[in-house]
Amino acid sequence: MAERGTSGDESAYAWRVEIRTGGRLRFGPDSGRMLLRTGRKGAGAAVGHDLTIEVTDWSVQVNVPETGPADATATARVELGSLAVRTGTGGARPLTDKDRGEIEKNARRTLDVDRHPTATFESARVVIEGDSATVTGTLTLHGVAAPVDVEVREVAPDRYRATTVVTQSAYGIKPYSAFLGALKVRDDVEVEIEVDLGR
């Protein structure tokens, strides 16, 4: 199901209809990046880090019918065992390679990757507003399916960014904590995918 926003013109939307209509687009690490951003809280937050984590194994498929991008559908697959810590800001000291390895191991444990190795997304509706769109669909994570909205916008010619926020507890995930709960990862995780159609 698709809708057009009341204030936008579909022709202004970033997917170029004259090029993309009736096409199937596939994206992955060879054409973009998928990043997760986590925050920290608690009495011990000063010793922790705000993390940027890259997903190194993921794919997105977008199908654009002859009727145009307003009727597009999208699916995504994310392999949760492919998380790699890229940066950590704040904290009592800079992250070491050992720290990165420990964080990645803790993330796999928190997500229960052995039982739930893959997260998936399937769109249900696209709402277009000018040069951006909101894609509503179902995210299945940790064995739980729940609705999520993804905002899509063109950030440069042929370059697009999709963003959403995933609340871990909504999927039965208990955010990581340390020091008897004094340091906690925030429940909300920011997700960003940026792709380059020219690659």
XYZ file of C-alpha atoms in Angstrom:
199
model
C 0.000 0.000 0.000
C 1.333 3.463 -0.810
C 0.284 7.021 -0.212
C 1.357 10.427 -1.381
C 1.805 13.250 1.080
C -0.474 16.214 0.726
C 2.355 18.740 0.404
C 4.678 16.874 -1.943
C 4.963 16.137 -5.610
C 6.011 12.621 -6.472
C 8.149 13.956 -9.292
C 10.292 15.694 -6.680
C 10.887 12.489 -4.774
C 14.485 11.366 -4.826
C 13.956 8.053 -6.633
C 14.131 9.174 -10.265
C 11.036 7.677 -11.859
C 12.314 7.919 -15.404
C 15.335 5.795 -14.486
C 14.032 3.516 -11.741
C 10.446 2.723 -12.688
C 9.872 -0.982 -13.200
C 13.282 -1.787 -11.782
C 14.728 -3.879 -9.009
C 17.480 -2.317 -6.935
C 19.827 -4.275 -4.682
C 22.116 -2.749 -2.082
C 24.722 -4.100 0.291
C 28.218 -3.410 1.630
C 29.525 -2.993 -1.925
C 27.251 0.019 -2.501
C 26.874 1.554 0.956
C 27.223 1.272 4.716
C 24.924 0.247 7.537
C 25.726 1.802 10.914
C 24.303 1.359 14.413
C 24.805 4.066 17.033
C 24.424 3.355 20.734
C 24.440 5.644 23.766
C 25.086 5.105 27.478
C 23.430 5.996 30.741
C 23.667 5.331 34.456
C 25.920 6.424 37.292
C 28.908 4.857 35.553
C 28.209 6.350 32.123
C 31.393 8.437 32.248
C 33.566 5.342 31.871
C 31.626 3.943 28.908
C 31.553 4.928 25.254
C 28.969 5.998 22.705
C 29.562 3.513 19.922
C 29.348 3.469 16.156
C 29.040 -0.124 14.973
C 29.108 -1.200 11.337
C 27.101 -4.132 10.008
C 29.343 -5.822 7.460
C 26.833 -8.368 6.074
C 23.470 -6.924 5.012
C 21.298 -6.511 1.953
C 18.334 -4.407 0.846
C 16.130 -5.034 -2.167
C 13.768 -2.368 -3.528
C 11.213 -3.217 -6.209
C 9.794 -0.245 -8.123
C 6.710 -1.149 -10.214
C 5.587 0.544 -13.408
C 3.202 2.678 -11.335
C 6.176 4.463 -9.792
C 8.118 4.745 -6.522
C 5.038 5.470 -4.401
C 4.150 1.793 -4.881
C 7.666 0.501 -4.240
C 8.295 -2.347 -1.822
C 11.450 -3.063 0.152
C 12.934 -5.970 2.055
C 16.119 -6.116 4.092
C 18.306 -8.756 5.705
C 20.853 -8.098 8.463
C 23.308 -10.722 9.723
C 23.752 -9.867 13.392
C 26.977 -11.798 13.755
C 28.696 -9.318 11.442
C 28.858 -6.345 13.826
C 32.180 -4.476 13.920
C 32.901 -1.616 16.330
C 34.277 1.351 14.371
C 34.424 4.232 16.866
C 33.764 4.968 20.518
C 33.457 8.497 21.874
C 33.665 9.594 25.492
C 34.793 7.160 28.138
C 37.638 7.175 30.617
C 40.120 6.104 27.921
C 40.176 5.415 24.176
C 38.939 2.067 22.909
C 41.582 -0.582 22.268
C 41.369 -3.482 19.829
C 40.766 -5.731 22.835
C 37.889 -3.478 23.933
C 36.363 -3.673 20.459
C 36.538 -7.447 20.510
C 34.874 -7.600 23.932
C 32.109 -5.216 22.847
C 31.412 -7.264 19.723
C 31.264 -10.449 21.807
C 28.884 -8.802 24.296
C 26.694 -7.563 21.429
C 26.395 -11.066 20.003
C 25.473 -12.372 23.449
C 22.920 -9.592 24.051
C 21.278 -10.238 20.682
C 21.412 -14.019 21.224
C 22.911 -14.409 17.779
C 23.265 -18.183 18.097
C 19.458 -18.500 18.255
C 18.498 -15.431 16.218
C 21.295 -14.766 13.717
C 19.302 -12.662 11.246
C 17.048 -9.607 11.436
C 14.651 -8.889 8.570
C 12.483 -5.990 7.419
C 9.508 -6.034 5.057
C 7.750 -2.863 3.964
C 3.978 -2.434 3.998
C 3.420 1.208 3.030
C 5.267 4.146 1.504
C 4.241 7.743 2.210
C 5.938 10.353 0.023
C 6.420 13.959 1.137
C 8.335 16.083 -1.343
C 11.900 14.771 -1.617
C 11.622 12.261 1.228
C 9.570 9.231 2.153
C 8.452 7.284 5.209
C 8.525 3.532 4.718
C 6.401 1.662 7.262
C 6.962 -2.038 7.717
C 7.717 -4.917 10.050
C 11.106 -5.541 11.631
C 11.693 -9.064 12.908
C 14.482 -9.118 15.486
C 15.311 -11.566 18.271
C 12.322 -13.650 17.214
C 9.881 -10.753 17.668
C 8.065 -8.898 14.864
C 7.069 -5.266 15.453
C 6.212 -2.228 13.308
C 8.856 0.364 12.492
C 9.043 3.523 10.376
C 12.082 4.189 8.187
C 12.785 7.714 6.923
C 14.429 7.894 3.474
C 15.993 11.036 2.014
C 18.372 11.989 -0.794
C 21.524 13.526 0.726
C 23.490 14.029 -2.519
C 22.949 13.202 -6.192
C 22.241 9.454 -6.382
C 23.060 9.091 -2.675
C 20.318 8.113 -0.219
C 20.109 7.743 3.540
C 17.579 5.654 5.453
C 17.256 6.103 9.218
C 15.210 4.614 12.013
C 15.352 3.983 15.754
C 15.086 0.467 17.170
C 14.020 0.100 20.804
C 15.689 -3.063 22.059
C 13.143 -3.868 24.779
C 10.334 -3.864 22.190
C 11.958 -7.006 20.788
C 12.570 -8.731 24.094
C 16.218 -7.657 24.234
C 17.699 -6.553 27.555
C 20.236 -3.790 26.833
C 23.786 -4.565 27.930
C 24.849 -3.355 31.379
C 28.036 -3.527 33.443
C 29.308 -2.657 36.914
C 26.184 -4.076 38.585
C 23.987 -1.930 36.368
C 25.859 1.336 36.951
C 26.713 1.506 33.229
C 23.953 0.720 30.752
C 23.491 0.888 27.007
C 20.485 3.035 26.141
C 17.398 1.160 25.001
C 17.132 3.065 21.702
C 19.632 2.265 18.950
C 19.936 4.562 15.932
C 20.156 2.745 12.600
C 21.441 4.353 9.404
C 21.904 2.963 5.914
C 23.509 5.126 3.246
C 23.792 3.898 -0.331
C 25.294 5.251 -3.536
C 23.345 4.319 -6.658
C 26.386 5.125 -8.760
C 28.482 2.342 -7.241
